[in-house]
Amino acid sequence: ISAQVYALLLSMFETVEQSSIDDFYIDATKEVAEWDGDEDEVDEAIAITKVVDGVYVNEKGGEEREEKSENEMERKQRGEGGEGDAYTSVKIEEERAIGCVLALRMRERVMSTLGMSISVGISGGKTVSRLLSPLNKPDGQTSIRAEYEVEFLSTFRIRDFPYLTKEVEQRLSSLFGI
């Protein structure tokens, strides 16, 4: 089954890395840049994506927004706080939303082709995505806004990070007090 999942993912994405029998990392940068879908697809994907920063909190498919976060986003979109910042913030949010669409398509294709569910973490990097993935199991997807990634990572112990053992945690603790 693992080889079938890998082949299916490679048919959808240019860059797929298998890290274990049931863990795959996908760099969807190219696919996000080339995306030409419609806004309805984005709305559907956002509606089923659990986002850990509180902007979109969606475990049951409904959309909820925290007032503070929505107002912050509206200010950025209007360009308050610097034109470059607003453009960058909106562009990153668009890319994250497209990533949610691609994750939804991937989950649907794995289910229709192989009859199995998968959970997906959507972020700017492997480690954050790996830690996000189990937060909306089974058969779910979780995303995070880029500005919350460091805060999110700080909530984990060293041993929670993929491939870091208790021995590594002890060594880091003795060297750096973490």
Short mmCIF file of N, CA and C in Angstrom, two decimals:
data_model
loop_
_atom_site.label_atom_id
_atom_site.label_comp_id
_atom_site.label_asym_id
_atom_site.label_seq_id
_atom_site.Cartn_x
_atom_site.Cartn_y
_atom_site.Cartn_z
N ILE A 1 0.83 -1.19 0.00
CA ILE A 1 0.00 0.00 0.00
C ILE A 1 0.87 1.25 0.00
N SER A 2 1.95 1.25 0.77
CA SER A 2 2.83 2.41 0.85
C SER A 2 3.36 2.81 -0.53
N ALA A 3 3.75 1.83 -1.33
CA ALA A 3 4.24 2.11 -2.69
C ALA A 3 3.13 2.68 -3.57
N GLN A 4 1.90 2.23 -3.36
CA GLN A 4 0.78 2.75 -4.13
C GLN A 4 0.49 4.21 -3.76
N VAL A 5 0.55 4.51 -2.48
CA VAL A 5 0.35 5.89 -2.03
C VAL A 5 1.43 6.78 -2.62
N TYR A 6 2.67 6.32 -2.54
CA TYR A 6 3.80 7.09 -3.07
C TYR A 6 3.62 7.35 -4.57
N ALA A 7 3.24 6.34 -5.34
CA ALA A 7 3.04 6.51 -6.78
C ALA A 7 1.90 7.48 -7.06
N LEU A 8 0.83 7.38 -6.29
CA LEU A 8 -0.29 8.29 -6.49
C LEU A 8 0.13 9.73 -6.20
N LEU A 9 0.86 9.95 -5.11
CA LEU A 9 1.32 11.30 -4.77
C LEU A 9 2.24 11.85 -5.85
N LEU A 10 3.12 10.99 -6.38
CA LEU A 10 4.02 11.43 -7.46
C LEU A 10 3.25 11.79 -8.73
N SER A 11 2.09 11.21 -8.92
CA SER A 11 1.29 11.56 -10.09
C SER A 11 0.63 12.93 -9.93
N MET A 12 0.59 13.43 -8.70
CA MET A 12 -0.04 14.71 -8.43
C MET A 12 0.95 15.84 -8.15
N PHE A 13 2.12 15.48 -7.61
CA PHE A 13 3.08 16.48 -7.17
C PHE A 13 4.47 16.13 -7.70
N GLU A 14 5.21 17.16 -8.04
CA GLU A 14 6.57 16.95 -8.57
C GLU A 14 7.54 16.47 -7.50
N THR A 15 7.41 17.00 -6.28
CA THR A 15 8.37 16.68 -5.23
C THR A 15 7.69 15.96 -4.08
N VAL A 16 7.98 14.66 -3.93
CA VAL A 16 7.43 13.84 -2.86
C VAL A 16 8.59 13.11 -2.20
N GLU A 17 8.65 13.19 -0.88
CA GLU A 17 9.69 12.49 -0.12
C GLU A 17 9.02 11.55 0.86
N GLN A 18 9.39 10.30 0.82
CA GLN A 18 8.85 9.33 1.77
C GLN A 18 9.83 9.21 2.94
N SER A 19 9.34 9.47 4.15
CA SER A 19 10.23 9.42 5.32
C SER A 19 10.04 8.17 6.15
N SER A 20 8.92 7.48 5.99
CA SER A 20 8.68 6.21 6.65
C SER A 20 7.57 5.50 5.88
N ILE A 21 7.15 4.37 6.37
CA ILE A 21 6.15 3.59 5.63
C ILE A 21 4.84 4.36 5.43
N ASP A 22 4.52 5.27 6.36
CA ASP A 22 3.25 5.98 6.23
C ASP A 22 3.39 7.50 6.38
N ASP A 23 4.57 8.03 6.19
CA ASP A 23 4.79 9.48 6.24
C ASP A 23 5.42 9.94 4.93
N PHE A 24 4.80 10.96 4.36
CA PHE A 24 5.29 11.53 3.11
C PHE A 24 5.32 13.05 3.26
N TYR A 25 6.35 13.65 2.73
CA TYR A 25 6.44 15.10 2.69
C TYR A 25 6.31 15.54 1.23
N ILE A 26 5.49 16.55 1.01
CA ILE A 26 5.27 17.05 -0.34
C ILE A 26 5.62 18.52 -0.37
N ASP A 27 6.48 18.89 -1.29
CA ASP A 27 6.75 20.30 -1.55
C ASP A 27 5.86 20.69 -2.73
N ALA A 28 4.80 21.42 -2.44
CA ALA A 28 3.81 21.78 -3.47
C ALA A 28 4.02 23.18 -4.00
N THR A 29 5.22 23.72 -3.85
CA THR A 29 5.50 25.08 -4.31
C THR A 29 5.14 25.26 -5.78
N LYS A 30 5.57 24.34 -6.62
CA LYS A 30 5.30 24.43 -8.06
C LYS A 30 3.80 24.34 -8.33
N GLU A 31 3.13 23.40 -7.70
CA GLU A 31 1.71 23.20 -7.93
C GLU A 31 0.89 24.40 -7.44
N VAL A 32 1.30 25.01 -6.34
CA VAL A 32 0.61 26.21 -5.85
C VAL A 32 0.78 27.35 -6.85
N ALA A 33 2.00 27.53 -7.36
CA ALA A 33 2.27 28.61 -8.32
C ALA A 33 1.48 28.42 -9.62
N GLU A 34 1.27 27.18 -10.02
CA GLU A 34 0.58 26.89 -11.28
C GLU A 34 -0.93 26.70 -11.13
N TRP A 35 -1.45 26.82 -9.93
CA TRP A 35 -2.86 26.55 -9.67
C TRP A 35 -3.74 27.52 -10.43
N ASP A 36 -4.80 27.00 -11.03
CA ASP A 36 -5.74 27.86 -11.76
C ASP A 36 -7.19 27.51 -11.44
N GLY A 37 -7.44 27.11 -10.22
CA GLY A 37 -8.78 26.72 -9.79
C GLY A 37 -9.66 27.93 -9.53
N ASP A 38 -10.85 27.66 -8.99
CA ASP A 38 -11.78 28.75 -8.73
C ASP A 38 -11.94 28.97 -7.23
N GLU A 39 -12.58 30.09 -6.90
CA GLU A 39 -12.75 30.49 -5.50
C GLU A 39 -13.65 29.53 -4.72
N ASP A 40 -14.61 28.89 -5.40
CA ASP A 40 -15.48 27.93 -4.71
C ASP A 40 -14.66 26.78 -4.15
N GLU A 41 -13.67 26.34 -4.91
CA GLU A 41 -12.78 25.27 -4.43
C GLU A 41 -12.02 25.71 -3.19
N VAL A 42 -11.55 26.97 -3.20
CA VAL A 42 -10.83 27.49 -2.05
C VAL A 42 -11.75 27.54 -0.84
N ASP A 43 -12.97 28.04 -1.03
CA ASP A 43 -13.92 28.12 0.08
C ASP A 43 -14.22 26.74 0.66
N GLU A 44 -14.40 25.75 -0.21
CA GLU A 44 -14.67 24.38 0.24
C GLU A 44 -13.49 23.83 1.05
N ALA A 45 -12.28 24.04 0.54
CA ALA A 45 -11.10 23.51 1.22
C ALA A 45 -10.89 24.20 2.56
N ILE A 46 -11.07 25.51 2.61
CA ILE A 46 -10.92 26.24 3.87
C ILE A 46 -11.97 25.76 4.87
N ALA A 47 -13.18 25.48 4.39
CA ALA A 47 -14.27 25.08 5.28
C ALA A 47 -14.00 23.76 5.99
N ILE A 48 -13.19 22.90 5.43
CA ILE A 48 -12.94 21.61 6.08
C ILE A 48 -11.55 21.55 6.70
N THR A 49 -10.80 22.63 6.65
CA THR A 49 -9.45 22.66 7.19
C THR A 49 -9.44 23.24 8.59
N LYS A 50 -8.91 22.47 9.53
CA LYS A 50 -8.73 22.99 10.88
C LYS A 50 -7.45 23.81 10.89
N VAL A 51 -7.55 25.05 11.37
CA VAL A 51 -6.38 25.92 11.43
C VAL A 51 -6.10 26.23 12.88
N VAL A 52 -4.89 25.92 13.30
CA VAL A 52 -4.57 26.01 14.72
C VAL A 52 -4.41 27.42 15.25
N ASP A 53 -4.35 28.44 14.39
CA ASP A 53 -4.14 29.79 14.89
C ASP A 53 -5.43 30.50 15.27
N GLY A 54 -6.59 29.90 15.01
CA GLY A 54 -7.85 30.50 15.42
C GLY A 54 -8.51 31.33 14.35
N VAL A 55 -7.87 31.58 13.22
CA VAL A 55 -8.51 32.35 12.17
C VAL A 55 -9.63 31.52 11.54
N TYR A 56 -9.33 30.30 11.19
CA TYR A 56 -10.35 29.36 10.73
C TYR A 56 -10.31 28.18 11.69
N VAL A 57 -11.39 27.97 12.42
CA VAL A 57 -11.43 26.83 13.31
C VAL A 57 -12.57 25.97 12.81
N ASN A 58 -12.25 24.85 12.22
CA ASN A 58 -13.24 24.10 11.49
C ASN A 58 -13.16 22.61 11.68
N GLU A 59 -13.68 22.13 12.77
CA GLU A 59 -13.68 20.69 12.97
C GLU A 59 -14.96 20.07 12.42
N LYS A 60 -16.02 20.83 12.29
CA LYS A 60 -17.30 20.30 11.85
C LYS A 60 -17.71 20.83 10.47
N GLY A 61 -16.82 21.54 9.80
CA GLY A 61 -17.14 22.04 8.47
C GLY A 61 -17.71 23.44 8.45
N GLY A 62 -17.96 24.05 9.59
CA GLY A 62 -18.48 25.41 9.63
C GLY A 62 -17.35 26.39 9.82
N GLU A 63 -17.56 27.63 9.38
CA GLU A 63 -16.48 28.62 9.49
C GLU A 63 -16.73 29.52 10.68
N GLU A 64 -15.71 29.67 11.49
CA GLU A 64 -15.75 30.59 12.62
C GLU A 64 -14.51 31.46 12.53
N ARG A 65 -14.66 32.71 12.85
CA ARG A 65 -13.50 33.59 12.86
C ARG A 65 -13.46 34.35 14.17
N GLU A 66 -12.27 34.47 14.70
CA GLU A 66 -12.11 35.30 15.87
C GLU A 66 -12.07 36.75 15.40
N GLU A 67 -12.81 37.61 16.08
CA GLU A 67 -12.93 39.00 15.65
C GLU A 67 -11.57 39.69 15.54
N LYS A 68 -10.72 39.48 16.51
CA LYS A 68 -9.40 40.11 16.50
C LYS A 68 -8.60 39.69 15.27
N SER A 69 -8.60 38.41 14.96
CA SER A 69 -7.85 37.91 13.82
C SER A 69 -8.42 38.44 12.51
N GLU A 70 -9.76 38.49 12.40
CA GLU A 70 -10.37 38.99 11.18
C GLU A 70 -10.02 40.46 10.98
N ASN A 71 -10.12 41.25 12.04
CA ASN A 71 -9.79 42.67 11.92
C ASN A 71 -8.33 42.86 11.54
N GLU A 72 -7.46 42.07 12.11
CA GLU A 72 -6.03 42.14 11.78
C GLU A 72 -5.82 41.86 10.30
N MET A 73 -6.50 40.83 9.78
CA MET A 73 -6.36 40.50 8.37
C MET A 73 -6.93 41.60 7.47
N GLU A 74 -8.07 42.17 7.86
CA GLU A 74 -8.66 43.26 7.07
C GLU A 74 -7.70 44.45 6.99
N ARG A 75 -7.05 44.78 8.12
CA ARG A 75 -6.08 45.89 8.11
C ARG A 75 -4.94 45.59 7.15
N LYS A 76 -4.44 44.36 7.16
CA LYS A 76 -3.35 43.99 6.26
C LYS A 76 -3.79 44.07 4.81
N GLN A 77 -5.02 43.63 4.52
CA GLN A 77 -5.50 43.66 3.14
C GLN A 77 -5.70 45.09 2.65
N ARG A 78 -6.06 46.01 3.54
CA ARG A 78 -6.22 47.41 3.15
C ARG A 78 -4.87 48.11 3.00
N GLY A 79 -3.82 47.46 3.46
CA GLY A 79 -2.49 48.03 3.31
C GLY A 79 -2.02 48.81 4.52
N GLU A 80 -2.77 48.79 5.60
CA GLU A 80 -2.33 49.48 6.80
C GLU A 80 -1.15 48.73 7.40
N GLY A 81 -0.16 49.45 7.82
CA GLY A 81 1.02 48.82 8.40
C GLY A 81 2.10 48.60 7.36
N GLY A 82 1.97 49.20 6.19
CA GLY A 82 3.01 49.09 5.17
C GLY A 82 2.53 48.29 3.98
N GLU A 83 2.67 48.87 2.79
CA GLU A 83 2.16 48.23 1.58
C GLU A 83 2.81 46.88 1.33
N GLY A 84 4.12 46.78 1.51
CA GLY A 84 4.81 45.52 1.29
C GLY A 84 4.32 44.43 2.23
N ASP A 85 4.09 44.81 3.49
CA ASP A 85 3.60 43.84 4.46
C ASP A 85 2.23 43.31 4.07
N ALA A 86 1.34 44.19 3.62
CA ALA A 86 -0.01 43.76 3.24
C ALA A 86 0.04 42.82 2.06
N TYR A 87 0.83 43.16 1.06
CA TYR A 87 0.91 42.30 -0.13
C TYR A 87 1.48 40.93 0.25
N THR A 88 2.55 40.93 1.00
CA THR A 88 3.19 39.68 1.40
C THR A 88 2.23 38.82 2.22
N SER A 89 1.54 39.43 3.17
CA SER A 89 0.62 38.70 4.02
C SER A 89 -0.52 38.09 3.21
N VAL A 90 -1.11 38.88 2.31
CA VAL A 90 -2.21 38.38 1.49
C VAL A 90 -1.72 37.28 0.56
N LYS A 91 -0.53 37.45 -0.03
CA LYS A 91 0.02 36.44 -0.93
C LYS A 91 0.26 35.12 -0.19
N ILE A 92 0.80 35.19 1.00
CA ILE A 92 1.05 33.99 1.79
C ILE A 92 -0.27 33.32 2.15
N GLU A 93 -1.28 34.09 2.50
CA GLU A 93 -2.59 33.52 2.82
C GLU A 93 -3.21 32.85 1.60
N GLU A 94 -3.06 33.48 0.42
CA GLU A 94 -3.56 32.86 -0.82
C GLU A 94 -2.86 31.53 -1.08
N GLU A 95 -1.55 31.50 -0.90
CA GLU A 95 -0.79 30.27 -1.11
C GLU A 95 -1.21 29.19 -0.13
N ARG A 96 -1.46 29.57 1.12
CA ARG A 96 -1.90 28.60 2.12
C ARG A 96 -3.28 28.06 1.75
N ALA A 97 -4.16 28.92 1.28
CA ALA A 97 -5.50 28.49 0.87
C ALA A 97 -5.42 27.52 -0.31
N ILE A 98 -4.55 27.80 -1.26
CA ILE A 98 -4.36 26.88 -2.40
C ILE A 98 -3.79 25.56 -1.91
N GLY A 99 -2.87 25.62 -0.94
CA GLY A 99 -2.34 24.40 -0.33
C GLY A 99 -3.45 23.56 0.29
N CYS A 100 -4.45 24.23 0.88
CA CYS A 100 -5.59 23.51 1.45
C CYS A 100 -6.40 22.82 0.35
N VAL A 101 -6.56 23.49 -0.80
CA VAL A 101 -7.26 22.89 -1.94
C VAL A 101 -6.51 21.66 -2.42
N LEU A 102 -5.20 21.80 -2.60
CA LEU A 102 -4.40 20.67 -3.07
C LEU A 102 -4.44 19.50 -2.08
N ALA A 103 -4.43 19.81 -0.79
CA ALA A 103 -4.51 18.75 0.22
C ALA A 103 -5.86 18.04 0.15
N LEU A 104 -6.93 18.80 -0.04
CA LEU A 104 -8.26 18.20 -0.16
C LEU A 104 -8.33 17.30 -1.40
N ARG A 105 -7.82 17.78 -2.52
CA ARG A 105 -7.79 16.97 -3.75
C ARG A 105 -7.00 15.68 -3.52
N MET A 106 -5.87 15.80 -2.84
CA MET A 106 -5.03 14.64 -2.58
C MET A 106 -5.76 13.63 -1.70
N ARG A 107 -6.39 14.11 -0.64
CA ARG A 107 -7.12 13.21 0.26
C ARG A 107 -8.26 12.51 -0.48
N GLU A 108 -8.98 13.27 -1.31
CA GLU A 108 -10.09 12.68 -2.08
C GLU A 108 -9.59 11.63 -3.06
N ARG A 109 -8.46 11.91 -3.70
CA ARG A 109 -7.93 10.97 -4.68
C ARG A 109 -7.41 9.69 -4.02
N VAL A 110 -6.75 9.83 -2.88
CA VAL A 110 -6.29 8.64 -2.16
C VAL A 110 -7.50 7.80 -1.73
N MET A 111 -8.54 8.44 -1.27
CA MET A 111 -9.74 7.71 -0.85
C MET A 111 -10.41 7.02 -2.05
N SER A 112 -10.58 7.74 -3.15
CA SER A 112 -11.28 7.15 -4.30
C SER A 112 -10.44 6.08 -5.00
N THR A 113 -9.13 6.22 -4.99
CA THR A 113 -8.26 5.27 -5.68
C THR A 113 -7.88 4.08 -4.81
N LEU A 114 -7.54 4.35 -3.56
CA LEU A 114 -7.02 3.29 -2.69
C LEU A 114 -7.98 2.89 -1.57
N GLY A 115 -9.05 3.66 -1.40
CA GLY A 115 -10.03 3.33 -0.36
C GLY A 115 -9.54 3.54 1.05
N MET A 116 -8.61 4.47 1.22
CA MET A 116 -8.09 4.74 2.56
C MET A 116 -8.06 6.24 2.82
N SER A 117 -8.16 6.59 4.09
CA SER A 117 -8.10 8.00 4.46
C SER A 117 -6.68 8.38 4.86
N ILE A 118 -6.37 9.65 4.70
CA ILE A 118 -5.08 10.18 5.15
C ILE A 118 -5.33 11.50 5.86
N SER A 119 -4.41 11.88 6.70
CA SER A 119 -4.45 13.17 7.38
C SER A 119 -3.27 13.99 6.89
N VAL A 120 -3.49 15.29 6.76
CA VAL A 120 -2.50 16.17 6.14
C VAL A 120 -2.24 17.38 7.01
N GLY A 121 -0.97 17.75 7.14
CA GLY A 121 -0.57 18.99 7.77
C GLY A 121 -0.07 19.93 6.70
N ILE A 122 -0.52 21.18 6.72
CA ILE A 122 -0.19 22.15 5.67
C ILE A 122 0.53 23.33 6.32
N SER A 123 1.79 23.51 5.92
CA SER A 123 2.57 24.62 6.47
C SER A 123 3.72 24.93 5.52
N GLY A 124 4.61 25.78 5.98
CA GLY A 124 5.77 26.15 5.18
C GLY A 124 6.95 25.20 5.31
N GLY A 125 6.85 24.17 6.13
CA GLY A 125 7.99 23.28 6.31
C GLY A 125 7.59 21.90 6.79
N LYS A 126 8.54 20.99 6.68
CA LYS A 126 8.29 19.58 7.01
C LYS A 126 7.93 19.37 8.48
N THR A 127 8.71 19.94 9.36
CA THR A 127 8.51 19.68 10.78
C THR A 127 7.16 20.16 11.25
N VAL A 128 6.79 21.38 10.88
CA VAL A 128 5.49 21.92 11.29
C VAL A 128 4.37 21.08 10.68
N SER A 129 4.50 20.73 9.41
CA SER A 129 3.46 19.91 8.77
C SER A 129 3.31 18.57 9.47
N ARG A 130 4.42 17.96 9.84
CA ARG A 130 4.40 16.66 10.53
C ARG A 130 3.69 16.77 11.87
N LEU A 131 3.91 17.86 12.58
CA LEU A 131 3.28 18.05 13.88
C LEU A 131 1.80 18.45 13.76
N LEU A 132 1.43 19.06 12.65
CA LEU A 132 0.04 19.44 12.41
C LEU A 132 -0.83 18.24 12.02
N SER A 133 -0.26 17.33 11.27
CA SER A 133 -1.02 16.23 10.68
C SER A 133 -1.89 15.46 11.66
N PRO A 134 -1.40 15.07 12.82
CA PRO A 134 -2.25 14.28 13.72
C PRO A 134 -3.32 15.09 14.45
N LEU A 135 -3.33 16.40 14.30
CA LEU A 135 -4.30 17.22 15.04
C LEU A 135 -5.72 17.11 14.50
N ASN A 136 -5.89 16.57 13.32
CA ASN A 136 -7.24 16.46 12.75
C ASN A 136 -7.43 15.08 12.13
N LYS A 137 -7.09 14.06 12.91
CA LYS A 137 -7.26 12.67 12.47
C LYS A 137 -8.62 12.17 12.89
N PRO A 138 -9.15 11.20 12.24
CA PRO A 138 -8.68 10.62 10.99
C PRO A 138 -9.25 11.41 9.81
N ASP A 139 -8.63 11.31 8.68
CA ASP A 139 -9.13 11.87 7.44
C ASP A 139 -9.41 13.36 7.53
N GLY A 140 -8.43 14.12 7.99
CA GLY A 140 -8.59 15.56 8.09
C GLY A 140 -7.35 16.28 7.64
N GLN A 141 -7.46 17.58 7.63
CA GLN A 141 -6.29 18.39 7.29
C GLN A 141 -6.24 19.58 8.21
N THR A 142 -5.02 19.96 8.57
CA THR A 142 -4.77 21.06 9.50
C THR A 142 -3.73 21.97 8.89
N SER A 143 -3.96 23.28 9.02
CA SER A 143 -3.03 24.26 8.49
C SER A 143 -2.70 25.29 9.57
N ILE A 144 -1.70 26.10 9.28
CA ILE A 144 -1.30 27.15 10.22
C ILE A 144 -0.82 28.35 9.42
N ARG A 145 -1.14 29.53 9.89
CA ARG A 145 -0.62 30.74 9.25
C ARG A 145 0.86 30.86 9.59
N ALA A 146 1.62 31.33 8.63
CA ALA A 146 3.09 31.37 8.77
C ALA A 146 3.55 32.10 10.02
N GLU A 147 2.89 33.18 10.38
CA GLU A 147 3.35 33.95 11.53
C GLU A 147 3.13 33.24 12.86
N TYR A 148 2.41 32.13 12.87
CA TYR A 148 2.17 31.38 14.10
C TYR A 148 3.02 30.12 14.22
N GLU A 149 3.84 29.83 13.23
CA GLU A 149 4.61 28.58 13.24
C GLU A 149 5.58 28.49 14.41
N VAL A 150 6.32 29.55 14.68
CA VAL A 150 7.30 29.51 15.78
C VAL A 150 6.58 29.33 17.11
N GLU A 151 5.50 30.07 17.31
CA GLU A 151 4.72 29.92 18.55
C GLU A 151 4.19 28.49 18.68
N PHE A 152 3.70 27.93 17.59
CA PHE A 152 3.20 26.55 17.58
C PHE A 152 4.30 25.58 17.96
N LEU A 153 5.48 25.74 17.35
CA LEU A 153 6.60 24.84 17.65
C LEU A 153 7.01 24.92 19.11
N SER A 154 6.89 26.10 19.71
CA SER A 154 7.33 26.28 21.10
C SER A 154 6.46 25.52 22.09
N THR A 155 5.32 25.01 21.64
CA THR A 155 4.43 24.27 22.55
C THR A 155 4.83 22.79 22.67
N PHE A 156 5.82 22.36 21.91
CA PHE A 156 6.22 20.95 21.91
C PHE A 156 7.50 20.74 22.69
N ARG A 157 7.63 19.54 23.24
CA ARG A 157 8.89 19.14 23.85
C ARG A 157 9.83 18.68 22.74
N ILE A 158 11.10 18.66 23.00
CA ILE A 158 12.09 18.22 22.01
C ILE A 158 11.75 16.83 21.49
N ARG A 159 11.36 15.93 22.38
CA ARG A 159 11.10 14.55 21.95
C ARG A 159 9.86 14.42 21.06
N ASP A 160 9.03 15.46 20.99
CA ASP A 160 7.86 15.43 20.11
C ASP A 160 8.22 15.66 18.65
N PHE A 161 9.41 16.18 18.41
CA PHE A 161 9.82 16.47 17.04
C PHE A 161 10.22 15.17 16.34
N PRO A 162 9.86 15.06 15.08
CA PRO A 162 10.19 13.83 14.35
C PRO A 162 11.68 13.53 14.39
N TYR A 163 12.00 12.28 14.67
CA TYR A 163 13.35 11.74 14.60
C TYR A 163 14.28 12.22 15.71
N LEU A 164 13.79 12.96 16.67
CA LEU A 164 14.63 13.34 17.80
C LEU A 164 14.32 12.40 18.97
N THR A 165 15.32 11.76 19.47
CA THR A 165 15.15 10.75 20.52
C THR A 165 15.28 11.38 21.90
N LYS A 166 15.01 10.56 22.89
CA LYS A 166 15.16 11.00 24.28
C LYS A 166 16.62 11.37 24.56
N GLU A 167 17.54 10.64 23.94
CA GLU A 167 18.96 10.93 24.12
C GLU A 167 19.32 12.32 23.57
N VAL A 168 18.76 12.67 22.42
CA VAL A 168 18.99 14.00 21.84
C VAL A 168 18.41 15.06 22.76
N GLU A 169 17.23 14.79 23.29
CA GLU A 169 16.60 15.74 24.22
C GLU A 169 17.49 15.96 25.44
N GLN A 170 18.03 14.87 26.00
CA GLN A 170 18.90 14.99 27.17
C GLN A 170 20.17 15.77 26.84
N ARG A 171 20.73 15.52 25.69
CA ARG A 171 21.96 16.21 25.27
C ARG A 171 21.70 17.71 25.09
N LEU A 172 20.61 18.05 24.42
CA LEU A 172 20.27 19.45 24.22
C LEU A 172 19.98 20.14 25.56
N SER A 173 19.33 19.40 26.44
CA SER A 173 19.05 19.95 27.76
C SER A 173 20.33 20.24 28.52
N SER A 174 21.28 19.30 28.46
CA SER A 174 22.54 19.51 29.19
C SER A 174 23.38 20.61 28.55
N LEU A 175 23.34 20.75 27.25
CA LEU A 175 24.14 21.78 26.57
C LEU A 175 23.51 23.17 26.63
N PHE A 176 22.20 23.21 26.44
CA PHE A 176 21.54 24.52 26.27
C PHE A 176 20.41 24.80 27.27
N GLY A 177 20.11 23.83 28.09
CA GLY A 177 19.05 24.02 29.08
C GLY A 177 17.66 24.03 28.49
N ILE A 178 17.49 23.35 27.35
CA ILE A 178 16.14 23.32 26.76
C ILE A 178 15.54 21.93 26.86
#
